[in-house]
mmCIF file of C-alpha atoms and ligand atoms in Angstrom:
data_model
loop_
_atom_site.group_PDB
_atom_site.id
_atom_site.type_symbol
_atom_site.label_atom_id
_atom_site.label_comp_id
_atom_site.label_asym_id
_atom_site.label_seq_id
_atom_site.Cartn_x
_atom_site.Cartn_y
_atom_site.Cartn_z
ATOM 1 C CA MET A 363 -18.146 -18.912 26.848
ATOM 2 C CA THR A 364 -18.810 -17.266 30.173
ATOM 3 C CA LYS A 365 -19.864 -13.630 30.265
ATOM 4 C CA LYS A 366 -23.596 -13.219 29.894
ATOM 5 C CA GLN A 367 -24.087 -9.723 31.228
ATOM 6 C CA ASN A 368 -22.711 -6.385 30.176
ATOM 7 C CA LEU A 369 -22.379 -7.301 26.548
ATOM 8 C CA SER A 370 -21.583 -4.290 24.410
ATOM 9 C CA HIS A 371 -23.841 -5.418 21.563
ATOM 10 C CA LYS A 372 -27.400 -6.675 21.091
ATOM 11 C CA GLN A 373 -26.776 -10.058 19.439
ATOM 12 C CA THR A 374 -28.718 -12.707 21.379
ATOM 13 C CA ARG A 375 -27.816 -15.916 19.518
ATOM 14 C CA ALA A 376 -24.313 -16.956 20.530
ATOM 15 C CA PHE A 377 -21.706 -18.438 18.203
ATOM 16 C CA GLN A 378 -20.490 -21.875 19.391
ATOM 17 C CA PRO A 379 -16.754 -22.114 18.710
ATOM 18 C CA GLU A 380 -16.411 -25.372 20.657
ATOM 19 C CA LYS A 381 -18.584 -27.112 18.051
ATOM 20 C CA LEU A 382 -16.189 -26.448 15.180
ATOM 21 C CA SER A 383 -13.563 -29.036 14.421
ATOM 22 C CA LYS A 384 -9.982 -28.116 13.799
ATOM 23 C CA PRO A 385 -9.252 -27.588 10.077
ATOM 24 C CA ARG A 386 -7.521 -30.603 8.497
ATOM 25 C CA ASP A 387 -3.687 -30.425 8.740
ATOM 26 C CA PHE A 388 -3.957 -27.393 11.030
ATOM 27 C CA ILE A 389 -0.587 -25.998 12.134
ATOM 28 C CA LEU A 390 -0.306 -22.792 14.120
ATOM 29 C CA PRO A 391 1.906 -20.481 12.001
ATOM 30 C CA GLU A 392 5.179 -19.348 13.591
ATOM 31 C CA VAL A 393 4.222 -15.734 12.880
ATOM 32 C CA ILE A 394 1.395 -15.955 15.367
ATOM 33 C CA LYS A 395 3.693 -17.390 18.030
ATOM 34 C CA ASN A 396 6.278 -14.686 17.326
ATOM 35 C CA ALA A 397 4.027 -11.684 16.791
ATOM 36 C CA LYS A 398 3.893 -10.820 20.477
ATOM 37 C CA ALA A 399 7.607 -11.273 20.990
ATOM 38 C CA HIS A 400 8.434 -9.051 17.999
ATOM 39 C CA ARG A 401 5.712 -6.539 18.873
ATOM 40 C CA GLN A 402 4.390 -6.785 15.348
ATOM 41 C CA SER A 403 0.794 -5.931 14.757
ATOM 42 C CA LEU A 404 -1.222 -8.788 13.326
ATOM 43 C CA VAL A 405 -3.646 -8.093 10.472
ATOM 44 C CA LEU A 406 -6.189 -10.530 8.972
ATOM 45 C CA GLU A 407 -7.708 -10.696 5.520
ATOM 46 C CA ILE A 408 -10.691 -13.009 5.078
ATOM 47 C CA GLY A 409 -11.525 -14.188 1.548
ATOM 48 C CA ALA A 410 -8.274 -12.987 -0.008
ATOM 49 C CA GLY A 411 -9.012 -14.426 -3.468
ATOM 50 C CA LYS A 412 -5.844 -14.491 -5.587
ATOM 51 C CA GLY A 413 -4.157 -12.218 -3.055
ATOM 52 C CA LYS A 414 -3.817 -8.888 -4.878
ATOM 53 C CA HIS A 415 -4.667 -6.808 -1.814
ATOM 54 C CA ALA A 416 -2.657 -9.058 0.498
ATOM 55 C CA LEU A 417 0.520 -8.668 -1.577
ATOM 56 C CA LEU A 418 0.083 -4.896 -1.938
ATOM 57 C CA PHE A 419 -0.635 -4.499 1.774
ATOM 58 C CA ALA A 420 2.332 -6.608 2.874
ATOM 59 C CA LYS A 421 4.714 -4.638 0.628
ATOM 60 C CA ALA A 422 3.366 -1.303 1.823
ATOM 61 C CA ASN A 423 3.386 -2.265 5.529
ATOM 62 C CA PRO A 424 6.577 -4.205 6.272
ATOM 63 C CA GLN A 425 6.130 -3.629 10.016
ATOM 64 C CA LYS A 426 2.758 -5.404 10.020
ATOM 65 C CA GLN A 427 2.254 -9.161 9.830
ATOM 66 C CA LEU A 428 -0.625 -10.090 7.495
ATOM 67 C CA ILE A 429 -2.419 -13.427 7.538
ATOM 68 C CA ALA A 430 -4.601 -13.793 4.431
ATOM 69 C CA ILE A 431 -7.128 -16.636 4.304
ATOM 70 C CA GLU A 432 -8.808 -18.068 1.209
ATOM 71 C CA ARG A 433 -10.883 -21.255 1.099
ATOM 72 C CA THR A 434 -11.338 -21.806 -2.673
ATOM 73 C CA ARG A 435 -8.540 -24.087 -3.835
ATOM 74 C CA ASN A 436 -7.826 -22.661 -7.291
ATOM 75 C CA LYS A 437 -7.772 -19.068 -6.023
ATOM 76 C CA PHE A 438 -5.580 -20.042 -3.094
ATOM 77 C CA GLU A 439 -3.125 -21.861 -5.385
ATOM 78 C CA ALA A 440 -2.771 -18.782 -7.621
ATOM 79 C CA PHE A 441 -2.216 -16.676 -4.483
ATOM 80 C CA ALA A 442 0.276 -19.128 -2.971
ATOM 81 C CA LYS A 443 2.390 -19.073 -6.177
ATOM 82 C CA LEU A 444 2.658 -15.282 -6.017
ATOM 83 C CA VAL A 445 3.542 -15.422 -2.325
ATOM 84 C CA GLN A 446 6.320 -17.900 -3.122
ATOM 85 C CA VAL A 447 7.756 -15.743 -5.930
ATOM 86 C CA GLN A 448 7.549 -12.476 -3.998
ATOM 87 C CA ASN A 449 8.769 -14.046 -0.760
ATOM 88 C CA LEU A 450 7.466 -11.428 1.665
ATOM 89 C CA ALA A 451 8.446 -12.183 5.249
ATOM 90 C CA ASN A 452 5.344 -10.470 6.637
ATOM 91 C CA LEU A 453 2.687 -12.324 4.595
ATOM 92 C CA THR A 454 1.232 -15.728 5.438
ATOM 93 C CA ALA A 455 -1.287 -17.276 3.027
ATOM 94 C CA ILE A 456 -3.683 -19.787 4.571
ATOM 95 C CA HIS A 457 -5.870 -22.252 2.669
ATOM 96 C CA ALA A 458 -8.845 -22.803 4.977
ATOM 97 C CA ASP A 459 -12.334 -21.830 5.914
ATOM 98 C CA ALA A 460 -11.672 -18.620 7.819
ATOM 99 C CA ILE A 461 -14.231 -19.306 10.550
ATOM 100 C CA ALA A 462 -12.815 -22.660 11.668
ATOM 101 C CA TRP A 463 -9.244 -21.434 11.207
ATOM 102 C CA ILE A 464 -9.650 -18.208 13.206
ATOM 103 C CA VAL A 465 -11.302 -20.132 16.058
ATOM 104 C CA GLN A 466 -8.257 -22.397 16.287
ATOM 105 C CA ALA A 467 -5.486 -19.929 15.636
ATOM 106 C CA ILE A 468 -6.270 -16.441 16.833
ATOM 107 C CA ALA A 469 -6.091 -15.335 20.448
ATOM 108 C CA PRO A 470 -8.476 -12.768 21.920
ATOM 109 C CA ASN A 471 -7.514 -9.109 21.626
ATOM 110 C CA SER A 472 -4.652 -9.782 19.210
ATOM 111 C CA ILE A 473 -5.591 -8.296 15.825
ATOM 112 C CA THR A 474 -5.309 -4.666 14.749
ATOM 113 C CA GLN A 475 -7.112 -4.771 11.375
ATOM 114 C CA ILE A 476 -9.415 -7.187 9.573
ATOM 115 C CA TYR A 477 -10.160 -6.870 5.839
ATOM 116 C CA LEU A 478 -13.331 -8.272 4.269
ATOM 117 C CA LEU A 479 -13.074 -7.161 0.653
ATOM 118 C CA TYR A 480 -15.946 -7.932 -1.732
ATOM 119 C CA PRO A 481 -17.292 -10.972 0.128
ATOM 120 C CA ASN A 482 -20.362 -11.067 -2.188
ATOM 121 C CA PRO A 483 -22.108 -14.195 -0.955
ATOM 122 C CA GLU A 484 -25.240 -15.539 -2.604
ATOM 123 C CA GLN A 485 -27.493 -12.511 -2.422
ATOM 124 C CA HIS A 486 -30.623 -14.463 -1.541
ATOM 125 C CA ASN A 487 -29.005 -15.819 1.615
ATOM 126 C CA PRO A 488 -28.587 -12.961 4.108
ATOM 127 C CA ASN A 489 -27.327 -15.414 6.754
ATOM 128 C CA GLN A 490 -24.072 -15.552 4.835
ATOM 129 C CA GLN A 491 -23.347 -11.860 5.228
ATOM 130 C CA TRP A 492 -20.574 -11.412 7.758
ATOM 131 C CA LEU A 493 -22.387 -8.910 9.993
ATOM 132 C CA ASN A 494 -25.477 -11.145 10.147
ATOM 133 C CA MET A 495 -23.484 -14.086 11.501
ATOM 134 C CA PRO A 496 -23.156 -14.907 15.221
ATOM 135 C CA PHE A 497 -19.459 -15.523 14.319
ATOM 136 C CA PHE A 498 -19.052 -11.738 13.988
ATOM 137 C CA GLU A 499 -19.110 -11.502 17.801
ATOM 138 C CA PHE A 500 -16.215 -13.957 17.962
ATOM 139 C CA LEU A 501 -14.355 -11.937 15.335
ATOM 140 C CA LEU A 502 -14.829 -8.783 17.423
ATOM 141 C CA SER A 503 -13.372 -10.575 20.443
ATOM 142 C CA ARG A 504 -10.145 -11.223 18.454
ATOM 143 C CA LEU A 505 -9.762 -7.488 17.682
ATOM 144 C CA GLN A 506 -7.725 -5.166 19.895
ATOM 145 C CA VAL A 507 -9.349 -2.056 21.329
ATOM 146 C CA GLY A 508 -9.125 0.590 18.611
ATOM 147 C CA GLY A 509 -8.769 -2.188 16.012
ATOM 148 C CA LYS A 510 -10.648 -1.840 12.755
ATOM 149 C CA ILE A 511 -12.724 -4.028 10.466
ATOM 150 C CA ILE A 512 -12.811 -2.810 6.870
ATOM 151 C CA LEU A 513 -15.550 -4.187 4.628
ATOM 152 C CA ALA A 514 -16.022 -3.266 0.948
ATOM 153 C CA THR A 515 -18.668 -4.282 -1.559
ATOM 154 C CA ASN A 516 -20.305 -3.179 -4.808
ATOM 155 C CA ILE A 517 -23.738 -4.374 -3.604
ATOM 156 C CA GLU A 518 -25.693 -1.453 -2.198
ATOM 157 C CA ARG A 519 -28.090 -3.657 -0.219
ATOM 158 C CA TYR A 520 -25.120 -5.441 1.341
ATOM 159 C CA ILE A 521 -23.405 -2.234 2.472
ATOM 160 C CA ASP A 522 -26.699 -0.728 3.708
ATOM 161 C CA ASN A 523 -27.385 -3.812 5.819
ATOM 162 C CA ALA A 524 -23.778 -4.033 7.036
ATOM 163 C CA GLU A 525 -23.781 -0.389 8.091
ATOM 164 C CA GLU A 526 -27.083 -0.788 9.938
ATOM 165 C CA GLN A 527 -25.958 -3.989 11.662
ATOM 166 C CA ALA A 528 -22.634 -2.405 12.623
ATOM 167 C CA ARG A 529 -24.349 0.544 14.275
ATOM 168 C CA GLU A 530 -27.563 -0.992 15.645
ATOM 169 C CA LEU A 531 -26.711 -4.623 16.461
ATOM 170 C CA TRP A 532 -22.962 -4.533 17.108
ATOM 171 C CA CYS A 533 -22.979 -0.951 18.476
ATOM 172 C CA LEU A 534 -19.758 0.009 16.715
ATOM 173 C CA PRO A 535 -18.583 3.441 15.590
ATOM 174 C CA THR A 536 -18.779 3.113 11.797
ATOM 175 C CA VAL A 537 -17.633 5.291 8.919
ATOM 176 C CA ARG A 538 -19.061 4.783 5.421
ATOM 177 C CA GLN A 539 -17.267 5.944 2.290
ATOM 178 C CA GLU A 540 -17.394 5.449 -1.452
ATOM 179 C CA VAL A 541 -14.310 3.688 -2.777
ATOM 180 C CA ALA A 542 -12.225 5.995 -5.018
ATOM 181 C CA ILE A 543 -12.832 5.267 -8.709
ATOM 182 C CA ASP A 544 -9.108 4.732 -9.317
ATOM 183 C CA SER A 545 -8.722 2.259 -6.437
ATOM 184 C CA GLN A 546 -7.178 -1.066 -7.475
ATOM 185 C CA ARG A 547 -6.946 -3.091 -4.272
ATOM 186 C CA THR A 548 -8.498 -6.313 -5.551
ATOM 187 C CA HIS A 549 -9.443 -7.993 -8.823
ATOM 188 C CA PHE A 550 -13.137 -7.652 -7.989
ATOM 189 C CA GLU A 551 -12.731 -3.964 -7.159
ATOM 190 C CA ILE A 552 -10.946 -3.305 -10.463
ATOM 191 C CA LYS A 553 -13.689 -5.149 -12.368
ATOM 192 C CA TYR A 554 -16.596 -3.322 -10.698
ATOM 193 C CA LEU A 555 -15.036 0.143 -10.945
ATOM 194 C CA ALA A 556 -14.095 -0.425 -14.624
ATOM 195 C CA ARG A 557 -17.787 -1.164 -15.291
ATOM 196 C CA GLY A 558 -18.664 2.201 -13.763
ATOM 197 C CA GLN A 559 -20.251 0.669 -10.652
ATOM 198 C CA THR A 560 -20.049 2.359 -7.281
ATOM 199 C CA CYS A 561 -18.201 0.475 -4.549
ATOM 200 C CA TRP A 562 -18.624 1.245 -0.856
ATOM 201 C CA GLN A 563 -16.605 0.629 2.242
ATOM 202 C CA ILE A 564 -17.363 0.743 5.933
ATOM 203 C CA THR A 565 -14.744 0.945 8.646
ATOM 204 C CA MET A 566 -15.824 -0.232 12.101
ATOM 205 C CA THR A 567 -13.754 0.488 15.210
ATOM 206 C CA LYS A 568 -13.756 -1.547 18.432
ATOM 207 C CA PRO A 569 -14.296 0.884 21.293
ATOM 208 C CA GLU A 570 -12.581 0.858 24.688
ATOM 209 C CA GLY A 571 -14.338 -1.473 27.155
ATOM 210 C CA TYR A 572 -16.218 -3.413 24.438
ATOM 211 C CA GLN A 573 -17.354 -6.773 25.840
ATOM 212 C CA THR A 574 -18.273 -10.000 24.052
ATOM 213 C CA ARG A 575 -18.986 -13.534 25.310
ATOM 214 C CA PHE A 576 -15.618 -14.661 23.920
ATOM 215 C CA ASP A 577 -13.128 -12.247 25.441
ATOM 216 C CA ASP A 578 -11.493 -15.079 27.419
ATOM 217 C CA TRP A 579 -12.140 -17.865 24.921
ATOM 218 C CA GLN A 580 -9.011 -19.440 23.526
ATOM 219 C CA ALA A 581 -8.445 -22.686 21.638
ATOM 220 C CA LEU A 582 -5.675 -24.839 23.146
ATOM 221 C CA SER A 583 -3.795 -24.640 19.840
ATOM 222 C CA SER A 584 -3.557 -20.853 20.062
ATOM 223 C CA LEU A 585 -2.008 -20.789 23.539
HETATM 224 C C1 SAM B 1942 -15.988 -12.389 -4.392
HETATM 225 S S1 SAM B 1942 -14.492 -13.087 -3.884
HETATM 226 C C2 SAM B 1942 -13.456 -11.663 -3.573
HETATM 227 C C3 SAM B 1942 -11.986 -12.001 -3.530
HETATM 228 C C4 SAM B 1942 -11.071 -10.815 -3.237
HETATM 229 N N1 SAM B 1942 -11.241 -10.329 -1.892
HETATM 230 C C5 SAM B 1942 -11.301 -9.699 -4.252
HETATM 231 O O1 SAM B 1942 -11.927 -8.696 -3.859
HETATM 232 O O2 SAM B 1942 -10.874 -9.841 -5.399
HETATM 233 C C6 SAM B 1942 -14.839 -13.646 -2.216
HETATM 234 C C7 SAM B 1942 -13.813 -14.654 -1.748
HETATM 235 O O3 SAM B 1942 -14.028 -14.964 -0.374
HETATM 236 C C8 SAM B 1942 -13.746 -16.343 -0.193
HETATM 237 N N2 SAM B 1942 -14.435 -16.771 1.038
HETATM 238 C C9 SAM B 1942 -15.758 -16.673 1.306
HETATM 239 N N3 SAM B 1942 -16.021 -17.171 2.517
HETATM 240 C C10 SAM B 1942 -14.838 -17.592 3.036
HETATM 241 C C11 SAM B 1942 -14.464 -18.202 4.262
HETATM 242 N N4 SAM B 1942 -15.367 -18.528 5.198
HETATM 243 N N5 SAM B 1942 -13.165 -18.487 4.458
HETATM 244 C C12 SAM B 1942 -12.236 -18.187 3.516
HETATM 245 N N6 SAM B 1942 -12.536 -17.617 2.331
HETATM 246 C C13 SAM B 1942 -13.826 -17.321 2.088
HETATM 247 C C14 SAM B 1942 -14.287 -16.998 -1.469
HETATM 248 O O4 SAM B 1942 -13.675 -18.250 -1.703
HETATM 249 C C15 SAM B 1942 -13.892 -15.966 -2.523
HETATM 250 O O5 SAM B 1942 -12.630 -16.227 -3.078
#
């Protein structure tokens, strides 16, 4: 962690990646090693649940390499079974806490899209919202210039806060939309839309020249 000046955002408290231990049984996936060589764009999904969106995305985008991370064992196991049956060469399912795993595995400036679909943490704990976390700065450092973070939720207070944080704290160009009522990307999305709830999405783009404290930070395992 080196750069202190010229940050492109207003977050003062810094994330401390060096304090996180490597996830148990961590192995750097071959796809990450090969992505550069094959000029494939690398996409992340955090909190993939049972993997509905991940499977749809991988099928629809064979030229993109998707890494989908889920930490809850039973959801991950359901997802992993589907991945095995469908055998998609461009989809890697990871059972881990995404924060510790991304710190170990992902190089700076290497990701083109990041999906955060219906994260819905405990509502009384705003610290658990992704855009309120110091980790979000680290996540931005992993994104390529022009790369996008797509966040969807059915909780209006969550999307309002995320949009404000994106614009005011992280200083990112942000587009807000309502999710189409016939959208079926994830199980949670299907459930909320079937109940007649509104779902929202914001898309944040990393601008040219955007600087974080982690632009040169790389775990040894990701070299
Ligand atoms: C409400 S569910 C939504 C699942 C799926 N995206 C969907 O829309 O159907 C949120 C998921 O994020 C996962 N999750 C939350 N924090 C995580 C983290 N730090 N690393 C990996 N997964 C996480 C939870 O285990 C849970 O399965």
